XYZ file of C-alpha atoms in Angstrom:
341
model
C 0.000 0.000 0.000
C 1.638 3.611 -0.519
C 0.452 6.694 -1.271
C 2.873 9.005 -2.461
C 5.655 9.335 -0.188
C 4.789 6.570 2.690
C 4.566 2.711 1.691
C 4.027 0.381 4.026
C 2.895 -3.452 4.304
C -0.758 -4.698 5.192
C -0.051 -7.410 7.435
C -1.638 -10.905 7.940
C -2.845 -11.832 11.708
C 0.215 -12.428 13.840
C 2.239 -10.512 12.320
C 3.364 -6.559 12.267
C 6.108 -4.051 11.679
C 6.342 -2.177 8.219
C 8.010 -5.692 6.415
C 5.607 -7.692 8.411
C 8.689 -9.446 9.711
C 7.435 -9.060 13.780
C 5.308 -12.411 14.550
C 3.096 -10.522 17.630
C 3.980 -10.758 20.783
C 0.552 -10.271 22.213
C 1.055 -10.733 25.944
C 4.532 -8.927 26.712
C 6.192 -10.669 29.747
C 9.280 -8.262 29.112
C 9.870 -5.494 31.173
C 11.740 -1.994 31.084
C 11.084 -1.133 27.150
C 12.266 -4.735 25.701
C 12.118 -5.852 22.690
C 10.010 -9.202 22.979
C 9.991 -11.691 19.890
C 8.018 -14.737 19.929
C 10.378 -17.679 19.130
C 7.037 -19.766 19.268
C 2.912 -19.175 19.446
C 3.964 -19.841 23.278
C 7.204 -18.457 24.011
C 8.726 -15.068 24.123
C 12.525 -13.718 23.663
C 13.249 -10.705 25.648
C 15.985 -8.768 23.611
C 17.108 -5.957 26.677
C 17.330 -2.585 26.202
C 20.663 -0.241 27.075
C 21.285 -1.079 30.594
C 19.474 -4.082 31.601
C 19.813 -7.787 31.221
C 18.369 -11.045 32.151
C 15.525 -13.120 30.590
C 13.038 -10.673 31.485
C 15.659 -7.560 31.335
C 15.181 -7.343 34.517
C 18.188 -6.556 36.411
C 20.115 -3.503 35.496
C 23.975 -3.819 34.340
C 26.418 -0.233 34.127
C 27.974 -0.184 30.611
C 30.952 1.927 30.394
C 32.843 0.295 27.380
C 29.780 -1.369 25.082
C 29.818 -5.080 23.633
C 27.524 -5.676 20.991
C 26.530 -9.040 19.965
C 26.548 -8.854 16.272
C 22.965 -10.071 14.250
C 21.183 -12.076 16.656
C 18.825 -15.805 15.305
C 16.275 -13.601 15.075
C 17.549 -11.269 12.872
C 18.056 -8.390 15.118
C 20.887 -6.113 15.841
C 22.446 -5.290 18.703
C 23.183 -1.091 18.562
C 23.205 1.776 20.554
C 21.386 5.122 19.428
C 22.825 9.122 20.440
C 20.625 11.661 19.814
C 21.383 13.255 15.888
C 25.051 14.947 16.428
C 24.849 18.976 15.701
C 26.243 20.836 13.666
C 28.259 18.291 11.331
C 27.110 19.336 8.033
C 30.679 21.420 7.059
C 33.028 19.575 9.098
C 33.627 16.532 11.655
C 36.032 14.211 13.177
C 35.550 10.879 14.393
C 38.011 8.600 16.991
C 37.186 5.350 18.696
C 38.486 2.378 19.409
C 37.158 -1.286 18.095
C 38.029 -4.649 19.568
C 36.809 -7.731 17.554
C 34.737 -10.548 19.423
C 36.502 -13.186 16.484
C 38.964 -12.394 13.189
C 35.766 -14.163 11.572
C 34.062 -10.933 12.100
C 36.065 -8.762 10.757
C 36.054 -10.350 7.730
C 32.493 -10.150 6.908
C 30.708 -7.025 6.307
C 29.674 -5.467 9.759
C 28.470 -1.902 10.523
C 30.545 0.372 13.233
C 28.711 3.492 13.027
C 25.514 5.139 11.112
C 24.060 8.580 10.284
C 22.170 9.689 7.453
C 18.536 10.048 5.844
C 16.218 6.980 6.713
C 13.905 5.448 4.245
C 13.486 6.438 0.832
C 16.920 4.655 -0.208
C 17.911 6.881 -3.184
C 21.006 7.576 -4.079
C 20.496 11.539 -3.129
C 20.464 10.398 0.534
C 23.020 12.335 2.762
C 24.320 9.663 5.378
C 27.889 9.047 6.866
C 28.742 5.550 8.158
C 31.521 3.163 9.092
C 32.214 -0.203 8.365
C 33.933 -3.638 8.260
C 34.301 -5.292 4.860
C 36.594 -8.257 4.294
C 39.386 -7.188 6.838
C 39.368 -3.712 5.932
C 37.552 -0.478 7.294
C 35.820 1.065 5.080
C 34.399 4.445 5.794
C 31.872 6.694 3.347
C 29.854 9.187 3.104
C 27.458 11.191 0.590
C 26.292 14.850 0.763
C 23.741 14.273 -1.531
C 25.596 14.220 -4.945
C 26.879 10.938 -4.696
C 28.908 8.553 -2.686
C 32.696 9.021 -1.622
C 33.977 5.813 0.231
C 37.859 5.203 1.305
C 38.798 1.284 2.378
C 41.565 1.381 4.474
C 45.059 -1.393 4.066
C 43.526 -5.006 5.219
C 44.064 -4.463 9.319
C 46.838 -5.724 10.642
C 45.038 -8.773 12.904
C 47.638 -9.570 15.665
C 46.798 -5.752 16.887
C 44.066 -6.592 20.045
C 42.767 -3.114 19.663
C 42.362 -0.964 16.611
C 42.400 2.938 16.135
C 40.484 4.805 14.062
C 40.318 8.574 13.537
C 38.439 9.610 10.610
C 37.077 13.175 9.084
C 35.470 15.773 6.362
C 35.738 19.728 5.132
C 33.599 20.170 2.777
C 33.705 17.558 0.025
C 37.194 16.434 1.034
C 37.367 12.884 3.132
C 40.132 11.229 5.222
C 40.551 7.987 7.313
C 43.700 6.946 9.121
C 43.176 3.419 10.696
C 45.957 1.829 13.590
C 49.645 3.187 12.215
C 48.501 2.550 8.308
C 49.098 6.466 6.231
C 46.209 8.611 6.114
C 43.806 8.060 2.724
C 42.124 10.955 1.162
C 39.088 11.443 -0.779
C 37.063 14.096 -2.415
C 32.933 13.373 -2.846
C 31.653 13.665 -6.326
C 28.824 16.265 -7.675
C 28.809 19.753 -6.040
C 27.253 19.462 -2.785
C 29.637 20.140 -0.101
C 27.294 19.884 3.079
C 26.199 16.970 5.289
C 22.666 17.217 5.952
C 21.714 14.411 8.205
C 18.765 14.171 11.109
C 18.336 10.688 11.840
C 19.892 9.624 15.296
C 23.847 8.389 15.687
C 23.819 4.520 15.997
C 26.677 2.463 17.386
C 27.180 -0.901 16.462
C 24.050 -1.828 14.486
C 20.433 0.109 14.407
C 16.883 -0.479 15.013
C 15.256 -1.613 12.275
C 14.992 -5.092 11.652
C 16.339 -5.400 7.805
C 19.232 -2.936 6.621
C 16.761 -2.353 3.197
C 15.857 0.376 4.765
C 18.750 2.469 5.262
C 20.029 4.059 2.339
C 21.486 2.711 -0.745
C 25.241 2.117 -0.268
C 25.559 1.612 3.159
C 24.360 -1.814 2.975
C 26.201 -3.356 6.001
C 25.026 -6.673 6.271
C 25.690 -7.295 10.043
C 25.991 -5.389 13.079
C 29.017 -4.900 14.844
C 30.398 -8.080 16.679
C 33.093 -7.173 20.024
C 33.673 -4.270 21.680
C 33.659 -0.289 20.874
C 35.697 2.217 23.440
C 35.657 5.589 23.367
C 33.577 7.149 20.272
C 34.343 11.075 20.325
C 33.413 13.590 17.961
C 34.430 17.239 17.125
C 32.655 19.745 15.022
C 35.686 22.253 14.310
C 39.263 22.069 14.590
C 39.465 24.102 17.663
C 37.186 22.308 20.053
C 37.854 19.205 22.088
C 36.855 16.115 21.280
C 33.264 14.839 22.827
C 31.306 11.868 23.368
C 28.490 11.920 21.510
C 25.127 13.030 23.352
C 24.400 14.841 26.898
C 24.971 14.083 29.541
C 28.291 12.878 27.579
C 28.311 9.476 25.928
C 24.587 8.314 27.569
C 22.798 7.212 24.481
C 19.340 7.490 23.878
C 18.455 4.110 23.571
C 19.977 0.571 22.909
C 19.119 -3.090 22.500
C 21.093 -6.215 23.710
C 24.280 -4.628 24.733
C 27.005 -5.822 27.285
C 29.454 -4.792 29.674
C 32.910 -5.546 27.565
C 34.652 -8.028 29.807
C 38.507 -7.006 28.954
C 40.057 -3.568 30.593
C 41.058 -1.774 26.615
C 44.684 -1.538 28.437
C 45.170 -5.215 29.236
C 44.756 -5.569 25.189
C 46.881 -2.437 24.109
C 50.587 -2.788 23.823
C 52.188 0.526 23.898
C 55.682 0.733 21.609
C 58.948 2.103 22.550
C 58.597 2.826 25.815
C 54.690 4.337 25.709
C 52.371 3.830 28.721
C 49.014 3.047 28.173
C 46.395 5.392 30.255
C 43.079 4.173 30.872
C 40.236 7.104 32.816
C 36.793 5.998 32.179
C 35.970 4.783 28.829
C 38.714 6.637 27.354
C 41.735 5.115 26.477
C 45.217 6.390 24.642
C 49.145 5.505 24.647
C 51.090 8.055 26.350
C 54.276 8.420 24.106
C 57.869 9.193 24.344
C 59.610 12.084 23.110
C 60.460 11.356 20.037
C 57.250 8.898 19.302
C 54.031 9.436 18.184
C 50.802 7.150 16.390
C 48.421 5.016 17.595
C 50.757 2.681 19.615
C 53.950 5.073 19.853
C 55.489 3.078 16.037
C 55.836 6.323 14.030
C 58.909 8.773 14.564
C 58.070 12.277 15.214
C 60.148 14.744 12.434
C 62.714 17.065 13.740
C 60.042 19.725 11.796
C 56.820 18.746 13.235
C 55.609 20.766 16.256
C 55.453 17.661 18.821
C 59.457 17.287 18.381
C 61.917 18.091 21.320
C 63.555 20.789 20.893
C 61.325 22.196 18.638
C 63.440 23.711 15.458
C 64.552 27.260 15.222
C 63.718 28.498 11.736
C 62.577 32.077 12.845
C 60.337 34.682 11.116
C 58.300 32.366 9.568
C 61.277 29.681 7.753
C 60.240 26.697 6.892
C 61.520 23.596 8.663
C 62.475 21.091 5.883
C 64.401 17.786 7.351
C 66.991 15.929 5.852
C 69.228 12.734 6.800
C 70.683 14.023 9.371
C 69.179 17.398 10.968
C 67.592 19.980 9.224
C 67.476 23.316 7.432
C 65.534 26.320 6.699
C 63.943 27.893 3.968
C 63.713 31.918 4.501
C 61.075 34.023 3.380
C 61.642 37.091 1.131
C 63.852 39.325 3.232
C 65.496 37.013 5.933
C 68.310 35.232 5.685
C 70.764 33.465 7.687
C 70.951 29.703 8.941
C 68.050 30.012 11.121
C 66.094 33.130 9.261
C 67.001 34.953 12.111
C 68.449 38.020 10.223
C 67.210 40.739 8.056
């Protein structure tokens, strides 16, 4: 049945939901907002909401670093939901932290993270999402003119913990995943904003079949292990966030567990890096001299972080070479370090 912008399915006794795909589940015994599913005509599954567990979802659990339990026999997903994050639609960057339940699940085709429009499925949908696809990560995103997608080096599978950090200006795209070198990307058409309103989900989402979500961000599966410390930023000068107020509370959620590892009894700092665990956040602390994900990538003699920091004055540029460096003076300076007129 549709008329013209809203279809939905007239459904046969037993069943509801817009596929028809809920059998009905007439006389809830769940409690606290589950989801029940009838696995017979005489028994009920109680799928639990954020927070809760046990066969009725009874007892309440505290959930500072999620585990999500990938596509469930029913079909379901396990996710978390965030109310719709402001203010993305020129510029945004992403960080978190992914552990995998199995290597089997990285290399299917499991969703991370989803914004974007719900519904209609054409291609002019906005929506941003990450993914899993066949060992890689695999991040895109479409303003509206077309879809701009980057797959990242196959990940690197001894790694217990992986780090992404991922962002946009404008039509321009880039995803740096563990120590792998940052990828670029520039969306096609002309659109350059974001335009998004559906909630943020974690891990999976709340419909029952991913047809609905738009066209090219066809993630088969939800997420399958654990997910530390999402944080977003809206312009380069602001810290980074968790998503939602009060921070990192999301709106909603459906079966979701306490992970069982501490992230810092699965990170192995390099070269000397300590690993620093407050909350749900989690980071390596690096040496002078290091820098990356785990402490693996020099820092340059040029780049800011170094120590000493160089001495090109008056605005020289810092270029290195094999052993030290040197600088290039602007127009009117001179001198080893730029330092004279």
């Amino acid at each position: 049945v549709s008329d013209a912008e809203n279809w939905f399915c007239e459904c046969p006794k037993l069943y509801s939901g817009k596929l028809c795909q809920f059998a009905s589940c007439d006389e809830n015994p769940c409690g606290n907002g589950a989801t029940c599913f009838p696995k017979s005509r005489k028994d009920a599954v109680c799928l639990c909401p954020y927070g809760r567990s046990g066969i009725l979802c009874s007892e309440a659990i505290n959930i500072s670093q999620p585990s999500f339990s990938g596509t469930d026999v029913f079909g379901y997903t396990s996710f978390l939901a965030y109310s719709a994050i402001p203010n993305i639609i020129f510029y945004y960057e992403f960080r978190l932290k992914f552990q995998l339940a199995n290597h089997h699940s990285a290399l299917q085709d499991n969703l991370i993270f989803f914004t974007g429009q719900k519904g209609q499925g054409l291609n002019g949908d906005d929506f941003l999402e990450l993914g899993l696809r066949n060992g890689r990560v695999v991040y895109s995103y479409n303003l509206g003119s077309g879809t701009a997608t980057i797959i990242s080096k196959p990940l690197d599978l001894t790694l217990n913990i992986h780090v992404i950090h991922l962002g946009r200006y404008l039509q321009k795209g880039w995803l740096k995943v563990d120590d792998q070198k940052n990828r670029t990307v520039t969306s096609p058409g002309r659109l350059v904003g974001l335009n998004v309103f559906s909630q943020f989900y974690l891990g999976g989402y709340r419909e029952y079949t991913p047809e609905l979500l738009p066209k090219g961000s066809r993630f088969k599966n939800s997420f399958h292990g654990c997910i530390f410390d999402v944080q977003v930023r809206t312009s380069m000068n602001q810290e980074f966030k968790s998503p939602e107020t009060p921070e990192g509370h999301p709106n909603s959620g459906r079966s979701v567990g306490q992970c069982k590892d501490s992230p810092c009894s699965l990170i192995k700092c390099r070269n000397g890096g300590k690993c620093i665990e407050s909350g749900s956040t989690v980071y390596c602390d690096c040496l002078t001299g290091w820098k990356g994900a785990f402490c693996t990538e020099t820092v340059s003699v040029c780049e800011p972080e170094h120590n000493p920091p160089h001495l090109c004055k008056q605005g020289g540029t810092c270029v290195p070479l094999p052993k030290g460096y040197t600088c290039h003076c602007p127009l009117g300076t001179t001198g080893t370090y730029c330092e004279q007129g």
